mmCIF file of C-alpha atoms and ligand atoms in Angstrom:
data_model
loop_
_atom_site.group_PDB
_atom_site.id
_atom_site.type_symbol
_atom_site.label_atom_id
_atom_site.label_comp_id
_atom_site.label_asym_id
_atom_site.label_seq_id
_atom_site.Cartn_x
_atom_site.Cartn_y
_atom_site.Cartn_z
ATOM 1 C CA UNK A 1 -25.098 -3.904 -6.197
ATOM 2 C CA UNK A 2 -26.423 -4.948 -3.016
ATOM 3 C CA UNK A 3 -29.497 -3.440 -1.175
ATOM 4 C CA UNK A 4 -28.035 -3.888 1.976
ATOM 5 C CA UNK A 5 -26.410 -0.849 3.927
ATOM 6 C CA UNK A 6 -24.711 -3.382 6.206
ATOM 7 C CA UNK A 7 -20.766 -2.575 5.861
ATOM 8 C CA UNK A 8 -18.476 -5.773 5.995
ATOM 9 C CA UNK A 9 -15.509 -5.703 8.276
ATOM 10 C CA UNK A 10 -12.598 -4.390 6.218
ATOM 11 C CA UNK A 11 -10.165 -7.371 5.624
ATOM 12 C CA UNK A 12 -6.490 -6.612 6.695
ATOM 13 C CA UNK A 13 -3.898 -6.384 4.179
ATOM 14 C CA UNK A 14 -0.161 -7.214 4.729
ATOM 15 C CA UNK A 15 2.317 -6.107 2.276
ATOM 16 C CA UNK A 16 5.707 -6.273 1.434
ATOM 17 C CA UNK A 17 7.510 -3.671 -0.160
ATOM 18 C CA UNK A 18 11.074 -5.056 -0.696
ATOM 19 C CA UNK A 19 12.204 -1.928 -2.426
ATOM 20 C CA UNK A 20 15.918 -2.152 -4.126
ATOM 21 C CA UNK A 21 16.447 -5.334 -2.664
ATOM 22 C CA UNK A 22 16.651 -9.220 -3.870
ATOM 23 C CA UNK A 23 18.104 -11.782 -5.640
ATOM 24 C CA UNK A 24 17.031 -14.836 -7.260
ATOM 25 C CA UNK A 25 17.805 -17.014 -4.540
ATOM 26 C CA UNK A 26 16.938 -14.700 -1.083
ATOM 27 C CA UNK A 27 13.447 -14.064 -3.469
ATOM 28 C CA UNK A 28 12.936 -17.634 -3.137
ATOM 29 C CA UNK A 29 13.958 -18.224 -0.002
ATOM 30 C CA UNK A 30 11.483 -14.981 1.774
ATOM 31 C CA UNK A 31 8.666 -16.636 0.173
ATOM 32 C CA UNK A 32 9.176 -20.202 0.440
ATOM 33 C CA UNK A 33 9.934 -19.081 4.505
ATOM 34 C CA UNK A 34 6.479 -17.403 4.787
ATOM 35 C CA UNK A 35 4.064 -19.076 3.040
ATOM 36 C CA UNK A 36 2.756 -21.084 5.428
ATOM 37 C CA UNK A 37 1.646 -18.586 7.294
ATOM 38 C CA UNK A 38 -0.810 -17.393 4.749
ATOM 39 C CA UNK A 39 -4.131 -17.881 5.070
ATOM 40 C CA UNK A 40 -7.690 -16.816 4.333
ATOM 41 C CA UNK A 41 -8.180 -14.351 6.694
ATOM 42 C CA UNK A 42 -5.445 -12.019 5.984
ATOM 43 C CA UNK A 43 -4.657 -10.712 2.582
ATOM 44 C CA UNK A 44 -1.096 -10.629 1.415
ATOM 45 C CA UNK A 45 0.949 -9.097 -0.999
ATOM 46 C CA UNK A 46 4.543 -8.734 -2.058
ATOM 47 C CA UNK A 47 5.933 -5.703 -4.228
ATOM 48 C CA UNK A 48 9.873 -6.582 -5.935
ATOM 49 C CA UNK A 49 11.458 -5.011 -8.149
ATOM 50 C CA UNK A 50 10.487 -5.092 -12.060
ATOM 51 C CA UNK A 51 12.612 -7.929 -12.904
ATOM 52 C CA UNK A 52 11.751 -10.123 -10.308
ATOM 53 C CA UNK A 53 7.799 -10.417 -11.381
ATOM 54 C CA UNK A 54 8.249 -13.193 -13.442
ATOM 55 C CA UNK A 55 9.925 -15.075 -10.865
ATOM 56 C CA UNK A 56 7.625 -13.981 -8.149
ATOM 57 C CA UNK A 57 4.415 -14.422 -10.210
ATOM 58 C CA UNK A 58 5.612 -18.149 -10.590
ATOM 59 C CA UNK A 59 6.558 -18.716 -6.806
ATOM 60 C CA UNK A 60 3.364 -17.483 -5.962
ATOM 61 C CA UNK A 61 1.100 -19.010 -8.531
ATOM 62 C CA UNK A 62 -2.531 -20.887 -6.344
ATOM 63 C CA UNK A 63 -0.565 -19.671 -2.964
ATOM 64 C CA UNK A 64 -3.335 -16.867 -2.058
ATOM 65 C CA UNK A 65 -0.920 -14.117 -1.992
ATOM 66 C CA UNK A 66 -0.840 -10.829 -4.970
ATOM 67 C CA UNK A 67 1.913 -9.430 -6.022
ATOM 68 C CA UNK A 68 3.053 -6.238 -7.473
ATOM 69 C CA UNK A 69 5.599 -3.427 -8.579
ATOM 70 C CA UNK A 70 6.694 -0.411 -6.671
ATOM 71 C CA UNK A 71 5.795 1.925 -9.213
ATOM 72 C CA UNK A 72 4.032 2.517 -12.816
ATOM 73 C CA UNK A 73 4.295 4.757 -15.590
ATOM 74 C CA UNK A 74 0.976 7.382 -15.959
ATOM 75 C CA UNK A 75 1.281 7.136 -19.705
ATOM 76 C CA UNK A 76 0.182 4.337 -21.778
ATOM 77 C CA UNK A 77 3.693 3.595 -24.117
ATOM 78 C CA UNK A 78 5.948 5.528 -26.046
ATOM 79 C CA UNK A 79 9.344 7.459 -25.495
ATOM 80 C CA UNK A 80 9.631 7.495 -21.827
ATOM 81 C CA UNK A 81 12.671 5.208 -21.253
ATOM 82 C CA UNK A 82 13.128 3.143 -18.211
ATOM 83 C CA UNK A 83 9.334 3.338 -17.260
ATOM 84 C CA UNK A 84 6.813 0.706 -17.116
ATOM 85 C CA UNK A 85 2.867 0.760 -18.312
ATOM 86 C CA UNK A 86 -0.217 -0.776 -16.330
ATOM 87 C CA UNK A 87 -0.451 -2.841 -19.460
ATOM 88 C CA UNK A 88 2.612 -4.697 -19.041
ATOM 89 C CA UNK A 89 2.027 -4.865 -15.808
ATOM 90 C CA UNK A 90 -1.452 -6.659 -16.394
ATOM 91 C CA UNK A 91 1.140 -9.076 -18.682
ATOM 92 C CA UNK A 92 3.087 -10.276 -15.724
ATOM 93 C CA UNK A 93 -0.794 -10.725 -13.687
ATOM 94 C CA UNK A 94 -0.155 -7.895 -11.435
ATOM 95 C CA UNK A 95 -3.185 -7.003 -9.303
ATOM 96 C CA UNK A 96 -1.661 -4.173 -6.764
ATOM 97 C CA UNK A 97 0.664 -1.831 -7.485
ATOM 98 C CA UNK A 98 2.550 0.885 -4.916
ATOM 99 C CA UNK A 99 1.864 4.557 -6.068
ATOM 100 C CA UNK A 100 3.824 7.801 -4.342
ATOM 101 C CA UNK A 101 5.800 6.063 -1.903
ATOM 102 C CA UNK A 102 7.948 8.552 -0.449
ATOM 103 C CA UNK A 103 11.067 7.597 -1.536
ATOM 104 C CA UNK A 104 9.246 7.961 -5.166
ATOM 105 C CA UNK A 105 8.077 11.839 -4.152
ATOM 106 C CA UNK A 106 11.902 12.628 -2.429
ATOM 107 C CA UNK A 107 14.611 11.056 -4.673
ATOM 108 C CA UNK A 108 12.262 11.886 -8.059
ATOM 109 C CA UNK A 109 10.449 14.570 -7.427
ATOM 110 C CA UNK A 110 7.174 12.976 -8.049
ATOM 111 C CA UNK A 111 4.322 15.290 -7.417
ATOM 112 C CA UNK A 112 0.932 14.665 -5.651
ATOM 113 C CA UNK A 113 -0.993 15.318 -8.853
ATOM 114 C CA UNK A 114 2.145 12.965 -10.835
ATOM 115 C CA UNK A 115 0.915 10.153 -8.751
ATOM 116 C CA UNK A 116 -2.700 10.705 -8.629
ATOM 117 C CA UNK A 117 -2.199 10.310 -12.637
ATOM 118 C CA UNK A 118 -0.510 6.592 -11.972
ATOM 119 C CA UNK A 119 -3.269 6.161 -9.291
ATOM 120 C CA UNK A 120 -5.702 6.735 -11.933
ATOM 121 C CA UNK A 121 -4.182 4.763 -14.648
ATOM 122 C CA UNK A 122 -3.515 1.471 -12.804
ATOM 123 C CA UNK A 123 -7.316 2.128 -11.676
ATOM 124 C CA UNK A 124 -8.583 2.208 -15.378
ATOM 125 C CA UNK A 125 -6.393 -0.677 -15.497
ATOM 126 C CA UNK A 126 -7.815 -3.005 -13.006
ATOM 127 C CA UNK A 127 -5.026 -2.622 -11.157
ATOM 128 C CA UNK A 128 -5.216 -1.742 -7.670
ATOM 129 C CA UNK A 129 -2.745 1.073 -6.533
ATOM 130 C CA UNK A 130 -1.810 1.346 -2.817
ATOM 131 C CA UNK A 131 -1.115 5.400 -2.633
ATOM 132 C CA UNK A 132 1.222 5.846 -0.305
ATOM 133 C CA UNK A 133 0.980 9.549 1.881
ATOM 134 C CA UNK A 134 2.825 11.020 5.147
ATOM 135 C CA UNK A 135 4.285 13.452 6.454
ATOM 136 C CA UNK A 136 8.141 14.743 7.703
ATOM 137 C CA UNK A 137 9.372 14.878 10.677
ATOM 138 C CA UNK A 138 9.500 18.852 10.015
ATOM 139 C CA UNK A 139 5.954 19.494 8.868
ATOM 140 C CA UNK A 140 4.674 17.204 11.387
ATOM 141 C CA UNK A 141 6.707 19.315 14.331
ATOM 142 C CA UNK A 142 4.822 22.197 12.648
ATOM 143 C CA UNK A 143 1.430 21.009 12.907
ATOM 144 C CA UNK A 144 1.081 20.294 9.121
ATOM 145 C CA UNK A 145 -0.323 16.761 9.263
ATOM 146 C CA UNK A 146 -3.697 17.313 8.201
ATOM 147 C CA UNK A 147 -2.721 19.997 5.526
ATOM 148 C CA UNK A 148 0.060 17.612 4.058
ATOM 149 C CA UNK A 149 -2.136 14.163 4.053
ATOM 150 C CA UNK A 150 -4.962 16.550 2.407
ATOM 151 C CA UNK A 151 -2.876 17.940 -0.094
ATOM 152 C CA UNK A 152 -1.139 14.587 -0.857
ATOM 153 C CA UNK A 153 -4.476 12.806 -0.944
ATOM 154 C CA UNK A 154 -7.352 15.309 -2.574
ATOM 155 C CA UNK A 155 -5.869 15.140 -6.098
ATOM 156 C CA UNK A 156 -6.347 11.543 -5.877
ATOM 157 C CA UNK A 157 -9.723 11.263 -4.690
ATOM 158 C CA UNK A 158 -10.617 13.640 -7.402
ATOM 159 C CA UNK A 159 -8.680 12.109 -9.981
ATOM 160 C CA UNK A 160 -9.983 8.256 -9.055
ATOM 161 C CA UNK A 161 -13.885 9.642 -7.972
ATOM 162 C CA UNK A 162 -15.287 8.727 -11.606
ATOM 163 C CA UNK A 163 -14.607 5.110 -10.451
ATOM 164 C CA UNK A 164 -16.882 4.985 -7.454
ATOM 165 C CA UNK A 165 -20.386 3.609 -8.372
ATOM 166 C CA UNK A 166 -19.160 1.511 -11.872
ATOM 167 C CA UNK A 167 -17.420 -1.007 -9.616
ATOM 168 C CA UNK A 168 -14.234 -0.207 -10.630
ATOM 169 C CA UNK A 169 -13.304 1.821 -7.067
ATOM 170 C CA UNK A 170 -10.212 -0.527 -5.550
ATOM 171 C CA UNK A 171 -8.019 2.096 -3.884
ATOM 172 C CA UNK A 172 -5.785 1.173 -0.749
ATOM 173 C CA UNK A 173 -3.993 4.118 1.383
ATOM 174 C CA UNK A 174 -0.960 3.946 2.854
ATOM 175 C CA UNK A 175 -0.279 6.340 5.872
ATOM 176 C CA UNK A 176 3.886 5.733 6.159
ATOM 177 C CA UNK A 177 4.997 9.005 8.076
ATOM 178 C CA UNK A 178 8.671 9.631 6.366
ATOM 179 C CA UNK A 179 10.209 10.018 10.393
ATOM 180 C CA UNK A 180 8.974 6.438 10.579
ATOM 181 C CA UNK A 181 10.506 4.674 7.588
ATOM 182 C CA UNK A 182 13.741 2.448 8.031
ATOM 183 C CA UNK A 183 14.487 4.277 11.142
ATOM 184 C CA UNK A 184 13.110 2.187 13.698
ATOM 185 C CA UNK A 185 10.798 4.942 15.016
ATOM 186 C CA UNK A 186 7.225 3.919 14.724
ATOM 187 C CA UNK A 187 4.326 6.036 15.122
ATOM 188 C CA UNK A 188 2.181 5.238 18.239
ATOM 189 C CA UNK A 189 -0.783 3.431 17.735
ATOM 190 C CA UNK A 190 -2.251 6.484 18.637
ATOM 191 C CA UNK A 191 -1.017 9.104 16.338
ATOM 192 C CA UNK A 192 -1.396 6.370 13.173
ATOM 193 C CA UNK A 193 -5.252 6.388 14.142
ATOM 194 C CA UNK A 194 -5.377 9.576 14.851
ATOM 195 C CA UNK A 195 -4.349 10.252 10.813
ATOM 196 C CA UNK A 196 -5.980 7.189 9.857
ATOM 197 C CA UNK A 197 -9.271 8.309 11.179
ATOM 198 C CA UNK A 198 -8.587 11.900 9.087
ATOM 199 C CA UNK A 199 -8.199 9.969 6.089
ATOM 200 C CA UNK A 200 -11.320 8.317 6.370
ATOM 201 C CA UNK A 201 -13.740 11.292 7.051
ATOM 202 C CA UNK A 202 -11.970 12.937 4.055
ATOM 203 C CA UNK A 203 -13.108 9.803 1.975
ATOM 204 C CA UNK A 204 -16.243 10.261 3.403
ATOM 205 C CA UNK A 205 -16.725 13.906 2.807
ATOM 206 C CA UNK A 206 -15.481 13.710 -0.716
ATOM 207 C CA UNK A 207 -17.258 10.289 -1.697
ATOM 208 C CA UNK A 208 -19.659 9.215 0.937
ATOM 209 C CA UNK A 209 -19.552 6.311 3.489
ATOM 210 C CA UNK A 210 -19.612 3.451 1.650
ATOM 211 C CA UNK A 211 -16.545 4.068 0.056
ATOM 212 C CA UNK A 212 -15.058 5.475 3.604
ATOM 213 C CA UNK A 213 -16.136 2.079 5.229
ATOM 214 C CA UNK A 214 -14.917 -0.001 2.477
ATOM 215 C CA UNK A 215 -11.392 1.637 1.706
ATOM 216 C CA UNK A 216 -8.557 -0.299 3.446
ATOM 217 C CA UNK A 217 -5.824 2.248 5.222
ATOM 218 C CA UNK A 218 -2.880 0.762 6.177
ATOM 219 C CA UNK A 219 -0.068 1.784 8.320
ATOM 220 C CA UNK A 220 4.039 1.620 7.076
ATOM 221 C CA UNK A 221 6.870 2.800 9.076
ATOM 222 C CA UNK A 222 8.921 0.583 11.263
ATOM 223 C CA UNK A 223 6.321 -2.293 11.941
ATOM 224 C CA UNK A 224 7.810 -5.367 13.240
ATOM 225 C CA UNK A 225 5.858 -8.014 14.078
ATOM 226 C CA UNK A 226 6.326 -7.113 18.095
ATOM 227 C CA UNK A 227 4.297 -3.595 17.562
ATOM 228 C CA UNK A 228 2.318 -4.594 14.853
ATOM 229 C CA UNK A 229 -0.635 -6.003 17.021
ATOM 230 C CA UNK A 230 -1.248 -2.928 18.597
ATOM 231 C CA UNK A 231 -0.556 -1.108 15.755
ATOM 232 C CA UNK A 232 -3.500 -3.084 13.938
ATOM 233 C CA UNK A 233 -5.614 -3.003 16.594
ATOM 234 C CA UNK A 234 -7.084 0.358 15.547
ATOM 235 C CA UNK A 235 -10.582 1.067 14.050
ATOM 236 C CA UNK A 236 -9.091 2.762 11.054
ATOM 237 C CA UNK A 237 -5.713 0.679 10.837
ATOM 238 C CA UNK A 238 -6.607 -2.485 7.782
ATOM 239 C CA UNK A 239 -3.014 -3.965 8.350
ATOM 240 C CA UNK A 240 0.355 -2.750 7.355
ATOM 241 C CA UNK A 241 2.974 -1.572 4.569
ATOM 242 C CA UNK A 242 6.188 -3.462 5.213
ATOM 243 C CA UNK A 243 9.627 -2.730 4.285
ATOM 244 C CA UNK A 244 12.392 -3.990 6.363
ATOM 245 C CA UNK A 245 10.762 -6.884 8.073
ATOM 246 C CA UNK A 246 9.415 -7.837 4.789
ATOM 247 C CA UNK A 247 12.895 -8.756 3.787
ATOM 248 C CA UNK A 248 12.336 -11.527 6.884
ATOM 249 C CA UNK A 249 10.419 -14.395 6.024
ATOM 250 C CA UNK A 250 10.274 -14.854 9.579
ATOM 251 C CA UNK A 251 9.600 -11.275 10.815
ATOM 252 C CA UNK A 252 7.037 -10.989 7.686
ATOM 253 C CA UNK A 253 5.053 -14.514 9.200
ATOM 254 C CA UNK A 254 5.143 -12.628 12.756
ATOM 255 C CA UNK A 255 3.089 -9.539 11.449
ATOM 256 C CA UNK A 256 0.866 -11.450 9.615
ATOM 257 C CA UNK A 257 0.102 -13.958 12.645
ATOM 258 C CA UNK A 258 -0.312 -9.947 14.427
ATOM 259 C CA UNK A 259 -2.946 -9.116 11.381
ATOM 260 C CA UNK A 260 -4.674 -12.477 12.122
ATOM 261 C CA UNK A 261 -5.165 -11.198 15.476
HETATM 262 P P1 13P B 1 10.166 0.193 7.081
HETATM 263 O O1 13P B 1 9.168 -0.868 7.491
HETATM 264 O O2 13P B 1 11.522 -0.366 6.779
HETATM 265 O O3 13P B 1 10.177 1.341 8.030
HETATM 266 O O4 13P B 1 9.659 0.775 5.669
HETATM 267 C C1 13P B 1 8.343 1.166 5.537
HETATM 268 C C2 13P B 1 8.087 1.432 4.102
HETATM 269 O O5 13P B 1 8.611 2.378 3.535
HETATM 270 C C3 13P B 1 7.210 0.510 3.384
HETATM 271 O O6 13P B 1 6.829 1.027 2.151
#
């Protein structure tokens, strides 16, 4: 480990969920359209559905961008039918993975400490997970913010703590506020910092700075590549979760030309 206390500038990270959407051909076609824009200085990811990682792994094979699934199994292998293990996700050369996105916690009832188990596996698994957290419109309108990020986030720092100082510490946060997703409602710049920034000083009250500083946070909920400058313009915002304008190759280019600032 270095000596140095100097903190690099977090990188930002673009990344596609596509969620239940795709075919063999439109697969091809989103990727083949954005490619080009990808570059060094923004990371990139995509995350399709199961079936499509074979596919996608060979599309995307030397282009510079990871790819992942949109959800793993905590457990290891057994009788647990229609799930999926970090280890054949390592088979397929998945490096990210999405853990707790809401749709996950709403339509299957998948509990803060549920995905703080995936969070932990796909950790121990040199995978990284991308936990997503936010809030509803409801709890938001009654001031529950900061109690709902903390209670979605604490069993994961907990659970994923013995990782920090062995190297093997490669979380990424996403803050997607539920009003924001598909609806074309963003949060303001504002209010996403405003949680972002929360987020970090739990980090760094739980685990210190240097993991604070080095933990990318990124924003999901309605970014299109006409707010996502702004958006990303934030101390505490490392780029964006995607979901509709991920299914654009053009849109998808447009917000990472915004992340390249
Ligand atoms: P939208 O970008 O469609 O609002 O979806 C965000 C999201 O849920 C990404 O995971």
């Amino acid at each position: 480990m270095s000596e140095t206390t100097e903190q690099k500038p977090r990188k930002k990270l673009v990344a596609g969920n596509w969620k239940m959407n795709g075919s063999f051909d439109s697969n091809e076609a989103l990727i083949l359209g954005f490619l080009a824009e990808v570059d060094d200085q923004v990371d990139v990811s995509v995350f399709c559905p199961f079936p499509y990682l074979t596919q996608v792994a060979k599309l995307l094979e030397d282009q510079g961008v990871a790819y992942g699934a949109q959800d793993v199994s905590a457990k290891a292998s057994g009788a647990y039918t229609g799930e999926v293990s970090v280890s054949m996700l390592n088979e397929f050369g998945v490096t990210q993975v999405l853990v707790g996105h809401s749709e996950r916690r709403q339509y299957h009832a998948e509990s803060s400490v549920a995905v703080a188990e995936k969070a932990v596996v796909a950790m121990a698994g040199g995978i990284t997970p991308i936990v997503c957290v936010g809030e509803t419109l409801a709890e938001r309108q009654a001031g529950l913010v900061e109690a709902v990020i903390a209670s979605q986030l604490d069993p994961v720092i907990e659970r994923c703590s013995k990782f920090v100082g062995n190297g093997a510490w490669n979380l990424v946060i996403a803050y997607e506020p539920v009003w924001a997703i598909g609806t074309g409602v963003t949060a303001s710049p504002e209010q996403a910092q405003e949680v972002h920034a929360m987020i970090r000083a739990r980090l760094n009250a739980m685990l210190g700075s240097e993991v604070a500083q080095s933990t990318r946070i990124l924003y999901g909920g309605s970014v299109k590549p006409g707010n996502a400058s702004e958006i990303f313009a934030k101390v505490d915002i490392d780029g964006g979760l995607i979901g509709g304008a991920a299914l654009s190759s053009d849109e998808f280019s447009g917000i990472i030309r915004a992340a390249r600032g």
